[in-house]
Structure formats: structure tokens, C-alpha cells
Amino acid sequence: MQVSDSSSRILAGLLEARTGQQLTMNRRWRIETALASLLRDRGIPTLDELITILVMGKEPGLSNQVVEALLNNETYFFRDRTPFDLLSRHALPLLAKRRETTKRIKIWSAGCSTGQEAYSIAMLFAEAAADWRGWTIDILGTDVSSCVIERARNGSYTQFEVQRGLAIGQTIKWFEEADDGWRAVEALRRPVRFQVHNVLEQPPHPGQFDIVLCRNVLLYLNADKRGMAFERLSSALAPDGWLMLGAGETVIGQTSKLTADKNARGLYRLVGDDDQAERRAGTERRTARG
């Protein structure tokens, strides 16, 4: 099955129109693999014929299935591990002090895919249950794909999926065997909820999140859309909240709303008055030297 240039452009345009995500030239190799099972299940012999059906609007639900298939839903438990160590050793202990009065923490996992990131965060709290007794922990996972959100809500994973990132002890403690693999125990699912949401839309709870994780999502957006996403993400944060991005993502040159936390490499916070004054002074110094 070969992908013509015109077909790849149409599919890339459909994906960007529906989700804001780009299917750049160096990622278009995925089209053939991503759509192979859909074509087989629908009895469509070629991609060009698929495009014809989409353009003519013969099957209204088909375009949604195509978009779902083209999305990259790669994820696993405790992905890249270091960010979760940063949360458990730095961010969460600080939040425990800052929120001692309210005893409430809200965390948003944006672009959560099938939910492993959200459940990994829930495990951080569950494995230190004594420290968080009496607290309300609210973890929201969102994704643009309704299919992956449905899976995340169920909390069921295959043997292969639980083996990616989880030690045997964690699997046995926090998951129970099910007909189709393993399912997160009720205690782990309780603080986690999921909903369909696009990071380019208004955030679910503006100004309320103590931590927002949006890892390996923004790299699929063009510069304009990325700027819009940063606006949404920054507006979701509590005044002293943090944003965590993927290893290959940064706020530098992308937004004026966020800056790196000097005390925690890998976390970003809202720019305050002091930061703005420092930036103005730096600009004035450079102008004077020029």
C-alpha cells in the first residue's frame, strides 16, 4: 500500500483541522502503518479510495476513525522516570507545605493517552499514603482522542503494557488480574478522572491546577498553535503552580507567560513581577551596549 503525495496532504490536513496536530513530512511514514487495520476492517483496498470516500462524505463516521488512527498514543507507566522522581522529591513535598491548610492538590495530565501517566502520578501518592492521609487528591487526565480516554477510564492494560515501566511488586500491589490483562485497583482509580479535551481549548479548571503535565504533545503543533497551547496551559496553573513538559520541549522563545524554575530543572512556573522587571532590565542593558 503506497501513499501518494496528494493523499498524504489530505490526511495531514484532516488531522490538523480536527486536532491541531501536524503530520509533518518526516512523520508521514506512519500513515501506511496507522491506517492499515482500518482499511482492512472496512474493506477499502487503497488509501486513494479511502480519500475518495472521505471527500465525497459517503461515510460520516469514517473521518473520525481516520483521525483516531493517525494520532500518536505512545505512552507507558513512569515514562522517562526522572520527571516522576522530580515530582516525588521536590514538587510534592513543597506542595504539602503550601497546601497544608486546604489539604487539596489538583493535577492535570494533558495529552494523557491511555492513562498510564495519570495512574503513575496516583501511584506516587498511594505509595506514600500515610503522608497524604486526610488530603483530597484530584488527578485529571485529558486527551483529544475519545478512544484512548475510554480505555483510560477503564484502567485495564495488557501484560505488555504493565511490564513497561512497572516493577513486578507494583503490578501485584496496584493491579488485579482481569480477563484481558490487568486492571488498576479501585484505590488507584479513585483519585483519577478522565475527559476528552484538546489542549488548544480553554482549560477545564482555569487557575486551579498545582501541577500540569503536558509531555510530548506540543512538539506536534506548529509555532502558532504551540503559542496558543502555552496560553491555555499557563491559564490553568495556580499562581504558584508548575508546568512539566517533555524532555525535548521548552518554553524558551515560545511564551512570555512561563519561565524555568531555578530550583527545579524541568519545571516551569508563571512569570511574576520580579521576572518581568529582570527581563526589562536585561533588555535595557543590551540596548545600552548596542
PDB file of C-alpha atoms in Angstrom:
ATOM      1  CA  MET A   1       0.000   0.000   0.000  1.00  0.00           C
ATOM      2  CA  GLN A   2       1.644   3.237  -1.169  1.00  0.00           C
ATOM      3  CA  VAL A   3       0.763   6.744  -0.048  1.00  0.00           C
ATOM      4  CA  SER A   4       0.591   9.346  -2.799  1.00  0.00           C
ATOM      5  CA  ASP A   5       1.615  12.928  -2.060  1.00  0.00           C
ATOM      6  CA  SER A   6      -1.932  14.185  -2.566  1.00  0.00           C
ATOM      7  CA  SER A   7      -3.374  11.549  -0.207  1.00  0.00           C
ATOM      8  CA  SER A   8      -0.807  12.294   2.497  1.00  0.00           C
ATOM      9  CA  ARG A   9      -1.525  16.042   2.238  1.00  0.00           C
ATOM     10  CA  ILE A  10      -5.269  15.493   2.583  1.00  0.00           C
ATOM     11  CA  LEU A  11      -4.828  13.197   5.590  1.00  0.00           C
ATOM     12  CA  ALA A  12      -2.376  15.609   7.212  1.00  0.00           C
ATOM     13  CA  GLY A  13      -4.851  18.450   6.666  1.00  0.00           C
ATOM     14  CA  LEU A  14      -7.675  16.422   8.207  1.00  0.00           C
ATOM     15  CA  LEU A  15      -5.604  15.622  11.299  1.00  0.00           C
ATOM     16  CA  GLU A  16      -4.546  19.243  11.800  1.00  0.00           C
ATOM     17  CA  ALA A  17      -8.071  20.582  11.250  1.00  0.00           C
ATOM     18  CA  ARG A  18      -9.545  18.201  13.840  1.00  0.00           C
ATOM     19  CA  THR A  19      -6.801  18.211  16.487  1.00  0.00           C
ATOM     20  CA  GLY A  20      -4.314  20.992  15.745  1.00  0.00           C
ATOM     21  CA  GLN A  21      -1.550  18.398  15.408  1.00  0.00           C
ATOM     22  CA  GLN A  22       0.746  18.394  12.416  1.00  0.00           C
ATOM     23  CA  LEU A  23       1.689  15.336  10.413  1.00  0.00           C
ATOM     24  CA  THR A  24       4.991  16.685   9.165  1.00  0.00           C
ATOM     25  CA  MET A  25       6.854  15.192   6.207  1.00  0.00           C
ATOM     26  CA  ASN A  26       9.227  13.248   8.461  1.00  0.00           C
ATOM     27  CA  ARG A  27       6.233  11.621  10.201  1.00  0.00           C
ATOM     28  CA  ARG A  28       4.161  10.723   7.152  1.00  0.00           C
ATOM     29  CA  TRP A  29       5.757   7.296   7.029  1.00  0.00           C
ATOM     30  CA  ARG A  30       3.290   6.451   9.843  1.00  0.00           C
ATOM     31  CA  ILE A  31       0.255   6.819   7.587  1.00  0.00           C
ATOM     32  CA  GLU A  32       0.533   3.413   5.967  1.00  0.00           C
ATOM     33  CA  THR A  33       1.007   1.563   9.271  1.00  0.00           C
ATOM     34  CA  ALA A  34      -1.551   3.616  11.198  1.00  0.00           C
ATOM     35  CA  LEU A  35      -4.356   3.094   8.687  1.00  0.00           C
ATOM     36  CA  ALA A  36      -3.645  -0.491   7.609  1.00  0.00           C
ATOM     37  CA  SER A  37      -6.034  -2.150  10.076  1.00  0.00           C
ATOM     38  CA  LEU A  38      -8.765   0.435   9.402  1.00  0.00           C
ATOM     39  CA  LEU A  39      -8.612  -0.207   5.657  1.00  0.00           C
ATOM     40  CA  ARG A  40      -8.660  -3.951   6.230  1.00  0.00           C
ATOM     41  CA  ASP A  41     -11.623  -3.808   8.625  1.00  0.00           C
ATOM     42  CA  ARG A  42     -13.606  -1.533   6.311  1.00  0.00           C
ATOM     43  CA  GLY A  43     -12.720  -3.473   3.161  1.00  0.00           C
ATOM     44  CA  ILE A  44     -11.150  -0.432   1.495  1.00  0.00           C
ATOM     45  CA  PRO A  45      -8.395  -1.599  -0.904  1.00  0.00           C
ATOM     46  CA  THR A  46      -6.248   1.562  -1.172  1.00  0.00           C
ATOM     47  CA  LEU A  47      -5.574   4.852   0.561  1.00  0.00           C
ATOM     48  CA  ASP A  48      -6.623   6.742  -2.543  1.00  0.00           C
ATOM     49  CA  GLU A  49     -10.033   5.078  -2.366  1.00  0.00           C
ATOM     50  CA  LEU A  50     -10.222   5.995   1.316  1.00  0.00           C
ATOM     51  CA  ILE A  51      -9.575   9.617   0.372  1.00  0.00           C
ATOM     52  CA  THR A  52     -12.343   9.450  -2.250  1.00  0.00           C
ATOM     53  CA  ILE A  53     -14.825   8.194   0.354  1.00  0.00           C
ATOM     54  CA  LEU A  54     -13.773  10.924   2.793  1.00  0.00           C
ATOM     55  CA  VAL A  55     -14.027  13.707   0.205  1.00  0.00           C
ATOM     56  CA  MET A  56     -17.442  12.547  -1.025  1.00  0.00           C
ATOM     57  CA  GLY A  57     -18.721  12.222   2.550  1.00  0.00           C
ATOM     58  CA  LYS A  58     -20.225   8.788   1.926  1.00  0.00           C
ATOM     59  CA  GLU A  59     -19.459   7.555   5.453  1.00  0.00           C
ATOM     60  CA  PRO A  60     -19.734  10.381   8.014  1.00  0.00           C
ATOM     61  CA  GLY A  61     -18.077   8.493  10.896  1.00  0.00           C
ATOM     62  CA  LEU A  62     -15.088   7.393   8.842  1.00  0.00           C
ATOM     63  CA  SER A  63     -13.176  10.663   9.192  1.00  0.00           C
ATOM     64  CA  ASN A  64     -13.246  10.356  12.988  1.00  0.00           C
ATOM     65  CA  GLN A  65     -11.840   6.842  12.761  1.00  0.00           C
ATOM     66  CA  VAL A  66      -9.068   8.059  10.449  1.00  0.00           C
ATOM     67  CA  VAL A  67      -8.103  10.852  12.846  1.00  0.00           C
ATOM     68  CA  GLU A  68      -8.098   8.462  15.818  1.00  0.00           C
ATOM     69  CA  ALA A  69      -5.836   6.069  13.912  1.00  0.00           C
ATOM     70  CA  LEU A  70      -3.379   8.815  12.928  1.00  0.00           C
ATOM     71  CA  LEU A  71      -2.862  10.086  16.487  1.00  0.00           C
ATOM     72  CA  ASN A  72       0.325   9.004  18.221  1.00  0.00           C
ATOM     73  CA  ASN A  73      -0.771   7.416  21.505  1.00  0.00           C
ATOM     74  CA  GLU A  74       2.641   6.196  22.641  1.00  0.00           C
ATOM     75  CA  THR A  75       2.909   6.148  26.446  1.00  0.00           C
ATOM     76  CA  TYR A  76       3.867   3.879  29.330  1.00  0.00           C
ATOM     77  CA  PHE A  77       3.972   3.863  33.113  1.00  0.00           C
ATOM     78  CA  PHE A  78       6.546   6.214  34.690  1.00  0.00           C
ATOM     79  CA  ARG A  79       7.745   7.219  31.239  1.00  0.00           C
ATOM     80  CA  ASP A  80      11.339   8.536  31.377  1.00  0.00           C
ATOM     81  CA  ARG A  81      11.216   8.046  35.183  1.00  0.00           C
ATOM     82  CA  THR A  82      13.249  11.214  36.030  1.00  0.00           C
ATOM     83  CA  PRO A  83      10.206  13.550  35.834  1.00  0.00           C
ATOM     84  CA  PHE A  84       8.365  11.409  38.384  1.00  0.00           C
ATOM     85  CA  ASP A  85      11.386  11.460  40.702  1.00  0.00           C
ATOM     86  CA  LEU A  86      11.338  15.258  40.389  1.00  0.00           C
ATOM     87  CA  LEU A  87       7.679  15.315  41.387  1.00  0.00           C
ATOM     88  CA  SER A  88       8.059  12.979  44.356  1.00  0.00           C
ATOM     89  CA  ARG A  89      11.286  14.507  45.715  1.00  0.00           C
ATOM     90  CA  HIS A  90      10.699  18.202  45.023  1.00  0.00           C
ATOM     91  CA  ALA A  91       7.265  19.308  43.864  1.00  0.00           C
ATOM     92  CA  LEU A  92       5.014  17.171  46.073  1.00  0.00           C
ATOM     93  CA  PRO A  93       6.906  17.850  49.352  1.00  0.00           C
ATOM     94  CA  LEU A  94       6.717  21.595  48.618  1.00  0.00           C
ATOM     95  CA  LEU A  95       3.023  21.353  47.821  1.00  0.00           C
ATOM     96  CA  ALA A  96       2.444  19.502  51.082  1.00  0.00           C
ATOM     97  CA  LYS A  97       3.696  22.602  52.892  1.00  0.00           C
ATOM     98  CA  ARG A  98       1.977  25.152  50.658  1.00  0.00           C
ATOM     99  CA  ARG A  99      -1.412  23.412  50.787  1.00  0.00           C
ATOM    100  CA  GLU A 100      -1.289  22.385  54.428  1.00  0.00           C
ATOM    101  CA  THR A 101      -4.368  24.466  55.208  1.00  0.00           C
ATOM    102  CA  THR A 102      -6.611  23.286  52.383  1.00  0.00           C
ATOM    103  CA  LYS A 103      -5.160  19.772  52.107  1.00  0.00           C
ATOM    104  CA  ARG A 104      -6.148  19.658  48.458  1.00  0.00           C
ATOM    105  CA  ILE A 105      -3.992  19.109  45.363  1.00  0.00           C
ATOM    106  CA  LYS A 106      -5.127  19.276  41.737  1.00  0.00           C
ATOM    107  CA  ILE A 107      -3.010  17.828  38.936  1.00  0.00           C
ATOM    108  CA  TRP A 108      -3.722  17.834  35.199  1.00  0.00           C
ATOM    109  CA  SER A 109      -2.185  15.286  32.826  1.00  0.00           C
ATOM    110  CA  ALA A 110      -2.802  16.846  29.403  1.00  0.00           C
ATOM    111  CA  GLY A 111      -2.447  14.514  26.432  1.00  0.00           C
ATOM    112  CA  CYS A 112      -2.657  11.519  28.754  1.00  0.00           C
ATOM    113  CA  SER A 113      -3.347   8.936  26.026  1.00  0.00           C
ATOM    114  CA  THR A 114      -4.479   5.640  27.611  1.00  0.00           C
ATOM    115  CA  GLY A 115      -3.902   6.950  31.134  1.00  0.00           C
ATOM    116  CA  GLN A 116      -0.582   5.497  32.271  1.00  0.00           C
ATOM    117  CA  GLU A 117       0.808   8.909  33.220  1.00  0.00           C
ATOM    118  CA  ALA A 118      -2.212   9.782  35.368  1.00  0.00           C
ATOM    119  CA  TYR A 119      -2.130   6.419  37.125  1.00  0.00           C
ATOM    120  CA  SER A 120       1.641   6.748  37.640  1.00  0.00           C
ATOM    121  CA  ILE A 121       1.014  10.014  39.490  1.00  0.00           C
ATOM    122  CA  ALA A 122      -1.710   8.322  41.531  1.00  0.00           C
ATOM    123  CA  MET A 123       0.849   5.660  42.485  1.00  0.00           C
ATOM    124  CA  LEU A 124       3.203   8.341  43.835  1.00  0.00           C
ATOM    125  CA  PHE A 125       0.504   9.343  46.299  1.00  0.00           C
ATOM    126  CA  ALA A 126      -0.658   5.792  47.012  1.00  0.00           C
ATOM    127  CA  GLU A 127       2.847   4.607  47.837  1.00  0.00           C
ATOM    128  CA  ALA A 128       3.159   7.407  50.404  1.00  0.00           C
ATOM    129  CA  ALA A 129      -0.410   7.047  51.706  1.00  0.00           C
ATOM    130  CA  ALA A 130       0.489   7.933  55.317  1.00  0.00           C
ATOM    131  CA  ASP A 131       1.851  11.325  54.225  1.00  0.00           C
ATOM    132  CA  TRP A 132      -1.374  12.151  52.358  1.00  0.00           C
ATOM    133  CA  ARG A 133      -3.972  10.833  54.786  1.00  0.00           C
ATOM    134  CA  GLY A 134      -6.822  13.332  55.024  1.00  0.00           C
ATOM    135  CA  TRP A 135      -5.908  15.037  51.743  1.00  0.00           C
ATOM    136  CA  THR A 136      -8.060  15.364  48.629  1.00  0.00           C
ATOM    137  CA  ILE A 137      -6.015  14.413  45.576  1.00  0.00           C
ATOM    138  CA  ASP A 138      -7.674  15.229  42.245  1.00  0.00           C
ATOM    139  CA  ILE A 139      -5.881  13.974  39.120  1.00  0.00           C
ATOM    140  CA  LEU A 140      -7.432  14.838  35.752  1.00  0.00           C
ATOM    141  CA  GLY A 141      -6.293  13.109  32.574  1.00  0.00           C
ATOM    142  CA  THR A 142      -7.353  14.534  29.214  1.00  0.00           C
ATOM    143  CA  ASP A 143      -6.769  13.675  25.586  1.00  0.00           C
ATOM    144  CA  VAL A 144      -8.184  14.699  22.224  1.00  0.00           C
ATOM    145  CA  SER A 145      -8.936  11.044  21.424  1.00  0.00           C
ATOM    146  CA  SER A 146     -12.211   9.645  22.742  1.00  0.00           C
ATOM    147  CA  CYS A 147     -10.979   6.082  22.146  1.00  0.00           C
ATOM    148  CA  VAL A 148      -7.969   6.352  24.438  1.00  0.00           C
ATOM    149  CA  ILE A 149      -9.990   8.187  27.093  1.00  0.00           C
ATOM    150  CA  GLU A 150     -12.460   5.309  27.159  1.00  0.00           C
ATOM    151  CA  ARG A 151      -9.579   2.896  27.739  1.00  0.00           C
ATOM    152  CA  ALA A 152      -8.071   5.134  30.415  1.00  0.00           C
ATOM    153  CA  ARG A 153     -11.338   5.298  32.326  1.00  0.00           C
ATOM    154  CA  ASN A 154     -11.499   1.524  32.422  1.00  0.00           C
ATOM    155  CA  GLY A 155      -7.948   1.311  33.726  1.00  0.00           C
ATOM    156  CA  SER A 156      -7.263  -2.030  32.008  1.00  0.00           C
ATOM    157  CA  TYR A 157      -3.907  -2.867  30.449  1.00  0.00           C
ATOM    158  CA  THR A 158      -2.296  -5.811  28.712  1.00  0.00           C
ATOM    159  CA  GLN A 159       0.587  -7.787  30.164  1.00  0.00           C
ATOM    160  CA  PHE A 160       2.945  -5.957  27.815  1.00  0.00           C
ATOM    161  CA  GLU A 161       1.651  -2.543  28.929  1.00  0.00           C
ATOM    162  CA  VAL A 162       2.063  -3.175  32.663  1.00  0.00           C
ATOM    163  CA  GLN A 163       5.555  -4.535  32.082  1.00  0.00           C
ATOM    164  CA  ARG A 164       6.564  -1.212  30.506  1.00  0.00           C
ATOM    165  CA  GLY A 165       7.612   0.903  33.482  1.00  0.00           C
ATOM    166  CA  LEU A 166       6.236  -1.118  36.399  1.00  0.00           C
ATOM    167  CA  ALA A 167       8.144  -3.412  38.718  1.00  0.00           C
ATOM    168  CA  ILE A 168       6.546  -6.762  39.486  1.00  0.00           C
ATOM    169  CA  GLY A 169       5.752  -5.619  43.015  1.00  0.00           C
ATOM    170  CA  GLN A 170       3.917  -2.543  41.737  1.00  0.00           C
ATOM    171  CA  THR A 171       1.881  -4.615  39.312  1.00  0.00           C
ATOM    172  CA  ILE A 172       0.793  -7.046  42.009  1.00  0.00           C
ATOM    173  CA  LYS A 173       0.042  -4.284  44.521  1.00  0.00           C
ATOM    174  CA  TRP A 174      -1.827  -1.825  42.327  1.00  0.00           C
ATOM    175  CA  PHE A 175      -3.406  -4.040  39.661  1.00  0.00           C
ATOM    176  CA  GLU A 176      -5.652  -7.068  39.707  1.00  0.00           C
ATOM    177  CA  GLU A 177      -5.801  -9.743  37.077  1.00  0.00           C
ATOM    178  CA  ALA A 178      -8.641  -9.431  34.581  1.00  0.00           C
ATOM    179  CA  ASP A 179      -9.800 -11.411  31.551  1.00  0.00           C
ATOM    180  CA  ASP A 180      -7.934  -9.101  29.190  1.00  0.00           C
ATOM    181  CA  GLY A 181      -4.845  -8.455  31.324  1.00  0.00           C
ATOM    182  CA  TRP A 182      -4.601  -6.273  34.414  1.00  0.00           C
ATOM    183  CA  ARG A 183      -6.900  -3.598  35.831  1.00  0.00           C
ATOM    184  CA  ALA A 184      -5.948  -0.797  38.233  1.00  0.00           C
ATOM    185  CA  VAL A 185      -7.378  -1.435  41.689  1.00  0.00           C
ATOM    186  CA  GLU A 186     -10.193   0.811  42.884  1.00  0.00           C
ATOM    187  CA  ALA A 187      -7.928   2.655  45.336  1.00  0.00           C
ATOM    188  CA  LEU A 188      -5.714   3.712  42.428  1.00  0.00           C
ATOM    189  CA  ARG A 189      -8.607   4.680  40.164  1.00  0.00           C
ATOM    190  CA  ARG A 190     -10.454   6.678  42.836  1.00  0.00           C
ATOM    191  CA  PRO A 191      -8.469   9.962  42.643  1.00  0.00           C
ATOM    192  CA  VAL A 192      -8.203   9.866  38.834  1.00  0.00           C
ATOM    193  CA  ARG A 193     -10.797  11.035  36.319  1.00  0.00           C
ATOM    194  CA  PHE A 194     -10.648  11.423  32.560  1.00  0.00           C
ATOM    195  CA  GLN A 195     -12.320  13.544  29.903  1.00  0.00           C
ATOM    196  CA  VAL A 196     -11.940  14.336  26.217  1.00  0.00           C
ATOM    197  CA  HIS A 197     -10.238  17.699  25.789  1.00  0.00           C
ATOM    198  CA  ASN A 198      -7.951  19.436  23.321  1.00  0.00           C
ATOM    199  CA  VAL A 199      -5.061  21.373  24.834  1.00  0.00           C
ATOM    200  CA  LEU A 200      -5.891  24.229  22.426  1.00  0.00           C
ATOM    201  CA  GLU A 201      -9.256  24.712  24.161  1.00  0.00           C
ATOM    202  CA  GLN A 202      -9.915  26.595  27.384  1.00  0.00           C
ATOM    203  CA  PRO A 203      -8.530  24.556  30.317  1.00  0.00           C
ATOM    204  CA  PRO A 204     -11.001  22.519  32.383  1.00  0.00           C
ATOM    205  CA  HIS A 205     -10.405  24.438  35.638  1.00  0.00           C
ATOM    206  CA  PRO A 206      -8.611  27.761  34.975  1.00  0.00           C
ATOM    207  CA  GLY A 207      -6.161  28.885  37.651  1.00  0.00           C
ATOM    208  CA  GLN A 208      -6.652  25.844  39.847  1.00  0.00           C
ATOM    209  CA  PHE A 209      -4.003  23.270  38.945  1.00  0.00           C
ATOM    210  CA  ASP A 210      -0.990  22.879  41.198  1.00  0.00           C
ATOM    211  CA  ILE A 211       0.830  20.814  38.561  1.00  0.00           C
ATOM    212  CA  VAL A 212       0.158  20.482  34.847  1.00  0.00           C
ATOM    213  CA  LEU A 213       1.960  17.808  32.856  1.00  0.00           C
ATOM    214  CA  CYS A 214       1.921  18.241  29.079  1.00  0.00           C
ATOM    215  CA  ARG A 215       4.699  15.970  27.904  1.00  0.00           C
ATOM    216  CA  ASN A 216       5.474  15.181  24.266  1.00  0.00           C
ATOM    217  CA  VAL A 217       2.338  16.907  22.992  1.00  0.00           C
ATOM    218  CA  LEU A 218       3.441  20.392  21.925  1.00  0.00           C
ATOM    219  CA  LEU A 219       6.114  19.054  19.577  1.00  0.00           C
ATOM    220  CA  TYR A 220       3.294  18.015  17.215  1.00  0.00           C
ATOM    221  CA  LEU A 221       1.968  21.586  16.942  1.00  0.00           C
ATOM    222  CA  ASN A 222       3.144  24.391  14.675  1.00  0.00           C
ATOM    223  CA  ALA A 223       4.530  27.585  16.229  1.00  0.00           C
ATOM    224  CA  ASP A 224       1.196  29.442  16.285  1.00  0.00           C
ATOM    225  CA  LYS A 225      -0.714  26.531  17.780  1.00  0.00           C
ATOM    226  CA  ARG A 226       2.083  25.951  20.292  1.00  0.00           C
ATOM    227  CA  GLY A 227       1.818  29.555  21.428  1.00  0.00           C
ATOM    228  CA  MET A 228      -1.930  29.118  21.845  1.00  0.00           C
ATOM    229  CA  ALA A 229      -1.371  25.935  23.854  1.00  0.00           C
ATOM    230  CA  PHE A 230       1.036  27.725  26.189  1.00  0.00           C
ATOM    231  CA  GLU A 231      -1.619  30.391  26.762  1.00  0.00           C
ATOM    232  CA  ARG A 232      -4.111  27.678  27.757  1.00  0.00           C
ATOM    233  CA  LEU A 233      -1.647  25.793  29.939  1.00  0.00           C
ATOM    234  CA  SER A 234      -0.435  28.894  31.772  1.00  0.00           C
ATOM    235  CA  SER A 235      -4.030  29.979  32.438  1.00  0.00           C
ATOM    236  CA  ALA A 236      -4.708  26.571  34.007  1.00  0.00           C
ATOM    237  CA  LEU A 237      -1.994  26.967  36.647  1.00  0.00           C
ATOM    238  CA  ALA A 238      -2.498  28.160  40.197  1.00  0.00           C
ATOM    239  CA  PRO A 239      -0.327  31.250  40.876  1.00  0.00           C
ATOM    240  CA  ASP A 240       2.389  29.065  42.415  1.00  0.00           C
ATOM    241  CA  GLY A 241       1.815  26.020  40.202  1.00  0.00           C
ATOM    242  CA  TRP A 242       4.233  24.222  37.914  1.00  0.00           C
ATOM    243  CA  LEU A 243       4.178  23.048  34.317  1.00  0.00           C
ATOM    244  CA  MET A 244       6.145  19.981  33.252  1.00  0.00           C
ATOM    245  CA  LEU A 245       6.993  19.399  29.582  1.00  0.00           C
ATOM    246  CA  GLY A 246       8.628  16.563  27.664  1.00  0.00           C
ATOM    247  CA  ALA A 247      12.410  16.230  27.511  1.00  0.00           C
ATOM    248  CA  GLY A 248      12.569  17.762  24.028  1.00  0.00           C
ATOM    249  CA  GLU A 249      10.218  20.672  24.793  1.00  0.00           C
ATOM    250  CA  THR A 250      10.836  24.097  26.317  1.00  0.00           C
ATOM    251  CA  VAL A 251       9.148  27.440  26.980  1.00  0.00           C
ATOM    252  CA  ILE A 252      12.199  29.385  25.805  1.00  0.00           C
ATOM    253  CA  GLY A 253      11.255  31.521  22.830  1.00  0.00           C
ATOM    254  CA  GLN A 254       7.720  30.094  22.915  1.00  0.00           C
ATOM    255  CA  THR A 255       5.862  32.132  25.532  1.00  0.00           C
ATOM    256  CA  SER A 256       6.297  35.108  27.845  1.00  0.00           C
ATOM    257  CA  LYS A 257       3.944  33.656  30.437  1.00  0.00           C
ATOM    258  CA  LEU A 258       6.254  30.937  31.788  1.00  0.00           C
ATOM    259  CA  THR A 259       9.830  30.666  32.960  1.00  0.00           C
ATOM    260  CA  ALA A 260      12.096  27.884  34.191  1.00  0.00           C
ATOM    261  CA  ASP A 261      12.062  27.222  37.932  1.00  0.00           C
ATOM    262  CA  LYS A 262      15.641  27.878  39.005  1.00  0.00           C
ATOM    263  CA  ASN A 263      15.267  25.485  41.934  1.00  0.00           C
ATOM    264  CA  ALA A 264      13.885  22.565  39.946  1.00  0.00           C
ATOM    265  CA  ARG A 265      15.259  21.851  36.498  1.00  0.00           C
ATOM    266  CA  GLY A 266      12.452  20.504  34.346  1.00  0.00           C
ATOM    267  CA  LEU A 267       9.648  22.503  35.954  1.00  0.00           C
ATOM    268  CA  TYR A 268       8.252  25.816  34.732  1.00  0.00           C
ATOM    269  CA  ARG A 269       6.320  28.431  36.663  1.00  0.00           C
ATOM    270  CA  LEU A 270       4.341  31.537  35.844  1.00  0.00           C
ATOM    271  CA  VAL A 271       6.335  34.697  35.252  1.00  0.00           C
ATOM    272  CA  GLY A 272       5.949  37.095  38.183  1.00  0.00           C
ATOM    273  CA  ASP A 273       6.545  40.841  38.565  1.00  0.00           C
ATOM    274  CA  ASP A 274      10.178  40.238  39.586  1.00  0.00           C
ATOM    275  CA  ASP A 275      10.808  38.183  36.464  1.00  0.00           C
ATOM    276  CA  GLN A 276       9.290  40.863  34.249  1.00  0.00           C
ATOM    277  CA  ALA A 277      11.418  43.581  35.878  1.00  0.00           C
ATOM    278  CA  GLU A 278      14.537  41.469  35.403  1.00  0.00           C
ATOM    279  CA  ARG A 279      13.678  40.941  31.735  1.00  0.00           C
ATOM    280  CA  ARG A 280      13.133  44.670  31.191  1.00  0.00           C
ATOM    281  CA  ALA A 281      16.458  45.465  32.870  1.00  0.00           C
ATOM    282  CA  GLY A 282      18.211  42.899  30.675  1.00  0.00           C
ATOM    283  CA  THR A 283      16.669  44.414  27.552  1.00  0.00           C
ATOM    284  CA  GLU A 284      17.723  47.906  28.635  1.00  0.00           C
ATOM    285  CA  ARG A 285      21.297  46.725  29.294  1.00  0.00           C
ATOM    286  CA  ARG A 286      21.531  45.140  25.860  1.00  0.00           C
ATOM    287  CA  THR A 287      20.114  48.305  24.242  1.00  0.00           C
ATOM    288  CA  ALA A 288      22.631  50.474  26.065  1.00  0.00           C
ATOM    289  CA  ARG A 289      25.534  48.269  24.975  1.00  0.00           C
ATOM    290  CA  GLY A 290      24.246  48.357  21.372  1.00  0.00           C
TER     291      GLY A 290
END
